[in-house]
Tab-separated table of N, CA, C and O in Angstrom:
chain	number	residue	atom	x	y	z
A	9	UNK	N	2.602	-2.144	14.638
A	9	UNK	CA	3.204	-3.787	14.601
A	9	UNK	C	1.611	-4.601	13.910
A	9	UNK	O	2.356	-5.732	13.189
A	10	UNK	N	1.290	-4.259	13.566
A	10	UNK	CA	-0.452	-4.786	13.097
A	10	UNK	C	0.345	-4.456	11.188
A	10	UNK	O	0.258	-5.847	10.370
A	11	UNK	N	0.862	-3.737	11.065
A	11	UNK	CA	0.788	-3.485	9.323
A	11	UNK	C	1.915	-4.774	8.923
A	11	UNK	O	2.530	-5.388	8.504
A	12	UNK	N	3.518	-4.830	10.434
A	12	UNK	CA	4.397	-6.314	10.089
A	12	UNK	C	4.106	-7.332	9.982
A	12	UNK	O	4.558	-8.160	9.641
A	13	UNK	N	3.078	-7.369	11.101
A	13	UNK	CA	2.430	-8.717	11.249
A	13	UNK	C	1.647	-9.375	9.951
A	13	UNK	O	2.195	-10.585	9.622
A	14	UNK	N	0.766	-8.356	9.684
A	14	UNK	CA	0.097	-8.382	8.421
A	14	UNK	C	1.446	-8.503	7.157
A	14	UNK	O	1.245	-9.851	6.092
A	15	UNK	N	2.628	-8.484	6.743
A	15	UNK	CA	3.255	-7.983	5.563
A	15	UNK	C	4.147	-9.543	5.879
A	15	UNK	O	4.258	-10.467	5.266
A	16	UNK	N	4.177	-9.625	7.532
A	16	UNK	CA	5.162	-10.740	7.787
A	16	UNK	C	4.696	-12.136	7.410
A	16	UNK	O	4.366	-13.058	6.881
A	17	UNK	N	3.293	-12.690	7.579
A	17	UNK	CA	2.191	-13.414	7.200
A	17	UNK	C	2.244	-13.925	6.333
A	17	UNK	O	2.122	-14.730	5.569
A	18	UNK	N	1.801	-12.908	5.202
A	18	UNK	CA	1.955	-12.607	3.426
A	18	UNK	C	3.486	-13.364	2.826
A	18	UNK	O	3.055	-14.136	2.070
A	19	UNK	N	4.098	-12.481	3.841
A	19	UNK	CA	5.646	-12.914	2.634
A	19	UNK	C	6.460	-14.133	2.901
A	19	UNK	O	6.510	-14.683	2.405
A	20	UNK	N	6.283	-15.173	4.857
A	20	UNK	CA	6.119	-16.229	4.725
A	20	UNK	C	5.243	-16.982	4.404
A	20	UNK	O	5.242	-18.210	3.556
A	21	UNK	N	3.691	-17.091	3.785
A	21	UNK	CA	3.385	-17.780	3.291
A	21	UNK	C	3.408	-18.054	1.971
A	21	UNK	O	2.827	-18.916	1.467
A	22	UNK	N	3.585	-16.694	1.631
A	22	UNK	CA	4.042	-16.679	0.392
A	22	UNK	C	5.261	-18.029	-0.326
A	22	UNK	O	5.784	-18.428	-1.115
A	23	UNK	N	6.876	-17.460	0.466
A	23	UNK	CA	7.489	-18.230	0.296
A	23	UNK	C	7.298	-20.168	1.004
A	23	UNK	O	7.763	-21.009	-0.258
A	24	UNK	N	6.566	-20.205	1.503
A	24	UNK	CA	6.249	-21.447	1.906
A	24	UNK	C	5.128	-22.258	1.069
A	24	UNK	O	5.730	-23.370	-0.216
A	25	UNK	N	3.926	-21.091	-0.305
A	25	UNK	CA	3.308	-21.872	-1.110
A	25	UNK	C	4.499	-22.226	-2.431
A	25	UNK	O	4.529	-23.001	-2.983
A	26	UNK	N	5.073	-21.021	-2.756
A	26	UNK	CA	6.573	-21.223	-3.681
A	26	UNK	C	7.307	-22.558	-3.213
A	26	UNK	O	7.862	-23.126	-4.046
A	27	UNK	N	8.163	-22.843	-1.997
A	27	UNK	CA	8.581	-24.052	-1.395
A	27	UNK	C	8.616	-25.721	-1.651
A	27	UNK	O	8.506	-26.481	-2.497
A	28	UNK	N	6.804	-25.285	-1.515
A	28	UNK	CA	5.751	-26.616	-1.362
A	28	UNK	C	5.028	-26.717	-1.826
A	28	UNK	O	4.395	-27.960	-1.924
A	29	UNK	N	3.776	-25.587	-2.210
A	29	UNK	CA	2.596	-26.588	-3.069
A	29	UNK	C	3.050	-26.295	-4.915
A	29	UNK	O	2.070	-26.400	-5.464
A	30	UNK	N	3.986	-25.821	-5.128
A	30	UNK	CA	4.336	-25.413	-6.848
A	30	UNK	C	4.819	-27.014	-7.329
A	30	UNK	O	5.144	-27.842	-6.560
A	31	UNK	N	4.578	-27.208	-8.662
A	31	UNK	CA	4.528	-29.434	-8.762
A	31	UNK	C	6.330	-28.923	-9.230
A	31	UNK	O	6.697	-30.072	-9.154
A	32	UNK	N	6.890	-27.870	-9.490
A	32	UNK	CA	8.027	-27.541	-9.950
A	32	UNK	C	9.065	-26.296	-8.646
A	32	UNK	O	8.179	-25.679	-8.636
A	33	UNK	N	11.058	-26.838	-7.999
A	33	UNK	CA	11.059	-25.496	-7.251
A	33	UNK	C	11.212	-24.987	-8.488
A	33	UNK	O	11.481	-25.052	-10.163
A	34	UNK	N	10.938	-22.983	-7.996
A	34	UNK	CA	11.833	-22.615	-9.435
A	34	UNK	C	13.073	-21.854	-8.588
A	34	UNK	O	12.793	-21.632	-7.710
A	35	UNK	N	13.460	-21.162	-9.711
A	35	UNK	CA	14.542	-20.337	-9.843
A	35	UNK	C	14.720	-19.460	-8.903
A	35	UNK	O	13.846	-18.907	-8.593
A	36	UNK	N	15.983	-19.013	-8.323
A	36	UNK	CA	15.688	-18.142	-7.484
A	36	UNK	C	15.256	-16.757	-7.980
A	36	UNK	O	15.170	-15.482	-7.613
A	37	UNK	N	15.355	-16.320	-9.700
A	37	UNK	CA	15.445	-15.542	-10.173
A	37	UNK	C	13.473	-14.979	-9.899
A	37	UNK	O	12.931	-14.137	-10.573
A	38	UNK	N	13.301	-16.854	-10.767
A	38	UNK	CA	11.652	-16.633	-11.247
A	38	UNK	C	10.615	-16.290	-9.540
A	38	UNK	O	9.567	-16.075	-9.619
A	39	UNK	N	11.498	-16.595	-8.244
A	39	UNK	CA	10.927	-16.823	-7.373
A	39	UNK	C	10.581	-15.450	-6.617
A	39	UNK	O	9.909	-15.119	-6.269
A	40	UNK	N	12.086	-14.466	-7.319
A	40	UNK	CA	11.959	-13.014	-7.204
A	40	UNK	C	10.964	-12.745	-8.125
A	40	UNK	O	10.356	-11.076	-7.226
A	41	UNK	N	10.984	-13.084	-9.332
A	41	UNK	CA	9.879	-12.507	-9.643
A	41	UNK	C	8.334	-12.434	-9.013
A	41	UNK	O	7.478	-11.692	-9.085
A	42	UNK	N	8.284	-13.494	-9.137
A	42	UNK	CA	7.094	-13.568	-8.461
A	42	UNK	C	6.891	-12.404	-6.706
A	42	UNK	O	5.423	-12.203	-7.061
A	43	UNK	N	7.714	-12.758	-6.091
A	43	UNK	CA	7.614	-12.015	-4.964
A	43	UNK	C	7.403	-10.765	-5.292
A	43	UNK	O	6.807	-9.555	-4.753
A	44	UNK	N	8.307	-9.950	-6.336
A	44	UNK	CA	7.614	-8.444	-7.094
A	44	UNK	C	6.476	-8.221	-7.546
A	44	UNK	O	6.134	-7.228	-7.543
A	45	UNK	N	6.404	-9.348	-9.032
A	45	UNK	CA	4.833	-9.311	-8.763
A	45	UNK	C	3.983	-9.467	-8.296
A	45	UNK	O	2.492	-8.677	-7.719
A	46	UNK	N	3.695	-9.896	-7.026
A	46	UNK	CA	3.473	-9.873	-5.909
A	46	UNK	C	3.104	-8.704	-4.661
A	46	UNK	O	2.310	-8.783	-4.200
A	47	UNK	N	3.938	-7.823	-4.312
A	47	UNK	CA	4.277	-6.599	-3.567
A	47	UNK	C	3.076	-5.750	-4.410
A	47	UNK	O	2.780	-4.807	-3.715
A	48	UNK	N	2.886	-5.625	-5.637
A	48	UNK	CA	1.826	-4.550	-6.101
A	48	UNK	C	0.528	-4.472	-6.210
A	48	UNK	O	0.299	-3.895	-5.218
A	49	UNK	N	0.499	-5.439	-6.136
A	49	UNK	CA	-1.093	-5.689	-5.046
A	49	UNK	C	-1.551	-5.569	-3.953
A	49	UNK	O	-2.270	-5.501	-2.907
A	50	UNK	N	-0.519	-5.800	-3.189
A	50	UNK	CA	0.445	-6.100	-1.670
A	50	UNK	C	0.191	-4.620	-1.025
A	50	UNK	O	-0.455	-4.370	0.298
A	51	UNK	N	0.670	-3.646	-1.544
A	51	UNK	CA	1.096	-2.228	-1.282
A	51	UNK	C	-0.554	-1.858	-0.556
A	51	UNK	O	0.031	-0.827	0.382
A	52	UNK	N	-1.665	-1.976	-1.750
A	52	UNK	CA	-2.388	-0.721	-0.346
A	52	UNK	C	-3.019	-1.737	0.506
A	52	UNK	O	-3.347	-0.109	1.846
A	53	UNK	N	-2.862	-3.104	0.506
A	53	UNK	CA	-3.534	-3.720	2.249
A	53	UNK	C	-2.816	-3.338	3.123
A	53	UNK	O	-2.769	-3.205	4.021
A	54	UNK	N	-1.620	-2.840	3.004
A	54	UNK	CA	0.017	-2.784	3.970
A	54	UNK	C	-0.206	-1.041	3.654
A	54	UNK	O	-0.387	-1.007	5.319
A	55	UNK	N	-0.894	-0.949	3.391
A	55	UNK	CA	-0.504	1.072	3.678
A	55	UNK	C	-1.732	1.009	4.026
A	55	UNK	O	-1.643	2.131	5.190
A	56	UNK	N	-3.321	0.545	4.498
A	56	UNK	CA	-4.371	0.526	4.869
A	56	UNK	C	-4.463	-0.277	5.983
A	56	UNK	O	-5.473	0.430	6.695
A	57	UNK	N	-3.848	-1.164	6.472
A	57	UNK	CA	-3.698	-1.766	7.709
A	57	UNK	C	-4.764	-2.564	7.824
A	57	UNK	O	-5.277	-2.827	8.750
A	58	UNK	N	-5.422	-3.433	6.676
A	58	UNK	CA	-6.317	-4.218	6.410
A	58	UNK	C	-5.560	-5.211	6.613
A	58	UNK	O	-4.972	-5.845	6.206
A	59	UNK	N	-6.944	-6.229	7.104
A	59	UNK	CA	-6.585	-7.480	7.204
A	59	UNK	C	-6.449	-8.557	5.886
A	59	UNK	O	-6.360	-10.174	6.125
A	60	UNK	N	-6.260	-8.053	4.548
A	60	UNK	CA	-6.571	-8.362	3.424
A	60	UNK	C	-4.807	-9.523	3.766
A	60	UNK	O	-4.980	-10.776	3.118
A	61	UNK	N	-3.458	-9.172	3.987
A	61	UNK	CA	-2.439	-9.530	3.633
A	61	UNK	C	-2.496	-10.986	4.922
A	61	UNK	O	-1.884	-11.619	4.673
A	62	UNK	N	-2.880	-10.941	6.246
A	62	UNK	CA	-3.878	-12.013	6.600
A	62	UNK	C	-4.249	-12.836	6.147
A	62	UNK	O	-3.992	-14.208	6.279
A	63	UNK	N	-5.466	-12.434	5.933
A	63	UNK	CA	-6.452	-13.727	4.833
A	63	UNK	C	-5.518	-14.006	4.258
A	63	UNK	O	-5.321	-15.478	4.004
A	64	UNK	N	-4.829	-13.586	3.051
A	64	UNK	CA	-3.805	-14.340	1.622
A	64	UNK	C	-2.716	-14.923	2.472
A	64	UNK	O	-2.836	-16.180	1.715
A	65	UNK	N	-2.138	-14.496	3.362
A	65	UNK	CA	-1.264	-15.280	4.649
A	65	UNK	C	-1.232	-16.709	4.579
A	65	UNK	O	-1.589	-17.631	4.699
A	66	UNK	N	-2.411	-16.068	5.288
A	66	UNK	CA	-3.648	-17.828	6.015
A	66	UNK	C	-3.775	-18.628	4.706
A	66	UNK	O	-3.374	-19.886	4.858
A	67	UNK	N	-4.186	-18.125	3.334
A	67	UNK	CA	-4.971	-19.101	2.689
A	67	UNK	C	-3.033	-19.460	1.507
A	67	UNK	O	-3.265	-20.925	1.187
A	68	UNK	N	-2.238	-19.237	1.795
A	68	UNK	CA	-0.966	-19.998	0.995
A	68	UNK	C	-0.250	-20.254	2.334
A	68	UNK	O	-0.194	-21.885	1.749
A	69	UNK	N	-0.256	-20.321	3.340
A	69	UNK	CA	-0.381	-21.388	4.620
A	69	UNK	C	-0.686	-22.644	4.392
A	69	UNK	O	-0.563	-23.849	4.613
A	70	UNK	N	-2.298	-22.728	4.087
A	70	UNK	CA	-3.120	-23.416	4.230
A	70	UNK	C	-2.770	-24.418	3.030
A	70	UNK	O	-2.841	-25.780	2.721
A	71	UNK	N	-2.716	-24.323	2.047
A	71	UNK	CA	-2.368	-24.535	0.739
A	71	UNK	C	-0.693	-25.109	0.960
A	71	UNK	O	-0.754	-26.919	0.214
A	72	UNK	N	-0.460	-24.819	1.430
A	72	UNK	CA	0.755	-25.033	1.411
A	72	UNK	C	1.307	-26.358	2.542
A	72	UNK	O	1.898	-27.260	1.666
A	73	UNK	N	0.402	-26.516	3.402
A	73	UNK	CA	1.022	-27.228	4.193
A	73	UNK	C	0.034	-28.642	3.534
A	73	UNK	O	0.165	-29.934	3.497
A	74	UNK	N	-1.357	-28.002	3.253
A	74	UNK	CA	-1.882	-29.846	2.406
A	74	UNK	C	-1.009	-30.030	1.056
A	74	UNK	O	-1.673	-31.153	1.067
A	75	UNK	N	-0.727	-28.952	0.206
A	75	UNK	CA	0.428	-29.923	-0.587
A	75	UNK	C	1.181	-30.500	0.267
A	75	UNK	O	2.128	-31.965	-0.628
A	76	UNK	N	2.153	-30.568	0.941
A	76	UNK	CA	2.614	-31.508	2.028
A	76	UNK	C	2.455	-32.666	3.001
A	76	UNK	O	2.976	-32.841	3.584
A	77	UNK	N	1.118	-32.607	2.537
A	77	UNK	CA	-0.104	-33.601	3.313
A	77	UNK	C	0.256	-33.383	4.865
A	77	UNK	O	0.057	-34.214	5.682
A	78	UNK	N	-0.241	-32.138	5.927
A	78	UNK	CA	-0.521	-31.993	6.339
A	78	UNK	C	-1.767	-31.548	6.620
A	78	UNK	O	-2.205	-29.475	6.784
A	79	UNK	N	-2.515	-32.070	6.700
A	79	UNK	CA	-3.964	-31.480	6.688
A	79	UNK	C	-4.510	-30.961	8.019
A	79	UNK	O	-5.814	-30.430	7.621
A	80	UNK	N	-4.068	-31.186	9.484
A	80	UNK	CA	-4.397	-30.635	10.561
A	80	UNK	C	-4.053	-29.121	10.290
A	80	UNK	O	-4.725	-27.836	10.470
A	81	UNK	N	-2.730	-28.782	9.982
A	81	UNK	CA	-1.826	-27.596	9.529
A	81	UNK	C	-2.997	-26.698	8.373
A	81	UNK	O	-2.788	-25.438	9.323
A	82	UNK	N	-2.946	-27.756	7.887
A	82	UNK	CA	-3.410	-26.975	6.341
A	82	UNK	C	-4.877	-25.932	6.978
A	82	UNK	O	-5.957	-25.767	6.705
A	83	UNK	N	-6.294	-27.598	8.014
A	83	UNK	CA	-7.385	-27.270	8.229
A	83	UNK	C	-7.060	-25.801	8.808
A	83	UNK	O	-7.890	-24.432	9.251
A	84	UNK	N	-6.177	-26.091	10.441
A	84	UNK	CA	-5.964	-24.463	10.826
A	84	UNK	C	-6.218	-22.954	10.430
A	84	UNK	O	-6.360	-22.108	10.724
A	85	UNK	N	-4.941	-22.803	9.128
A	85	UNK	CA	-4.455	-21.991	8.690
A	85	UNK	C	-6.142	-21.999	7.672
A	85	UNK	O	-5.944	-20.094	7.827
A	86	UNK	N	-6.182	-22.413	6.739
A	86	UNK	CA	-7.775	-22.018	5.984
A	86	UNK	C	-9.073	-21.909	7.257
A	86	UNK	O	-9.950	-20.376	6.757
A	87	UNK	N	-8.838	-22.293	8.371
A	87	UNK	CA	-9.941	-22.063	10.065
A	87	UNK	C	-9.659	-20.237	9.843
A	87	UNK	O	-10.478	-19.652	10.286
A	88	UNK	N	-8.542	-20.544	10.539
A	88	UNK	CA	-7.686	-18.631	10.386
A	88	UNK	C	-8.320	-18.058	9.406
A	88	UNK	O	-8.215	-16.370	9.811
A	89	UNK	N	-7.807	-18.159	7.977
A	89	UNK	CA	-8.301	-16.725	7.273
A	89	UNK	C	-9.609	-16.958	7.323
A	89	UNK	O	-10.674	-15.769	6.902
A	90	UNK	N	-10.288	-18.086	7.201
A	90	UNK	CA	-11.857	-17.919	7.049
A	90	UNK	C	-12.190	-17.010	8.512
A	90	UNK	O	-13.325	-15.994	8.155
A	91	UNK	N	-11.744	-17.588	9.459
A	91	UNK	CA	-12.665	-16.515	10.791
A	91	UNK	C	-11.866	-14.860	10.413
A	91	UNK	O	-12.446	-14.511	10.776
A	92	UNK	N	-11.018	-14.445	9.858
A	92	UNK	CA	-10.400	-13.102	9.677
A	92	UNK	C	-11.851	-12.971	8.514
A	92	UNK	O	-12.342	-11.402	8.859
A	93	UNK	N	-11.948	-13.430	7.877
A	93	UNK	CA	-12.667	-12.402	6.978
A	93	UNK	C	-14.188	-12.790	7.338
A	93	UNK	O	-14.897	-11.568	7.302
A	94	UNK	N	-14.613	-13.629	8.415
A	94	UNK	CA	-16.401	-13.012	8.699
A	94	UNK	C	-15.770	-12.681	9.662
A	94	UNK	O	-16.900	-10.809	9.775
A	95	UNK	N	-14.711	-12.101	10.205
A	95	UNK	CA	-14.531	-11.160	11.124
A	95	UNK	C	-14.656	-9.589	10.684
A	95	UNK	O	-15.150	-8.313	10.789
């Protein structure tokens, strides 16, 4: 359950950042390449059950919300990421 939560937050955060955080939309092939390249360093954290994926997912969600000028949601996600790092 913990590993699934980490993977879900990371992948959904990456999707949100690709959709809202970039200056131009990516083609499906480019987005697939980003997901494939991001999976390589994410696998060890997923395997160990560390909080790194939750932390990075929170940062990606925060950046995506900030790009959409949703600063309250961005602050919440960034605070969650900071709280996880302190924990």
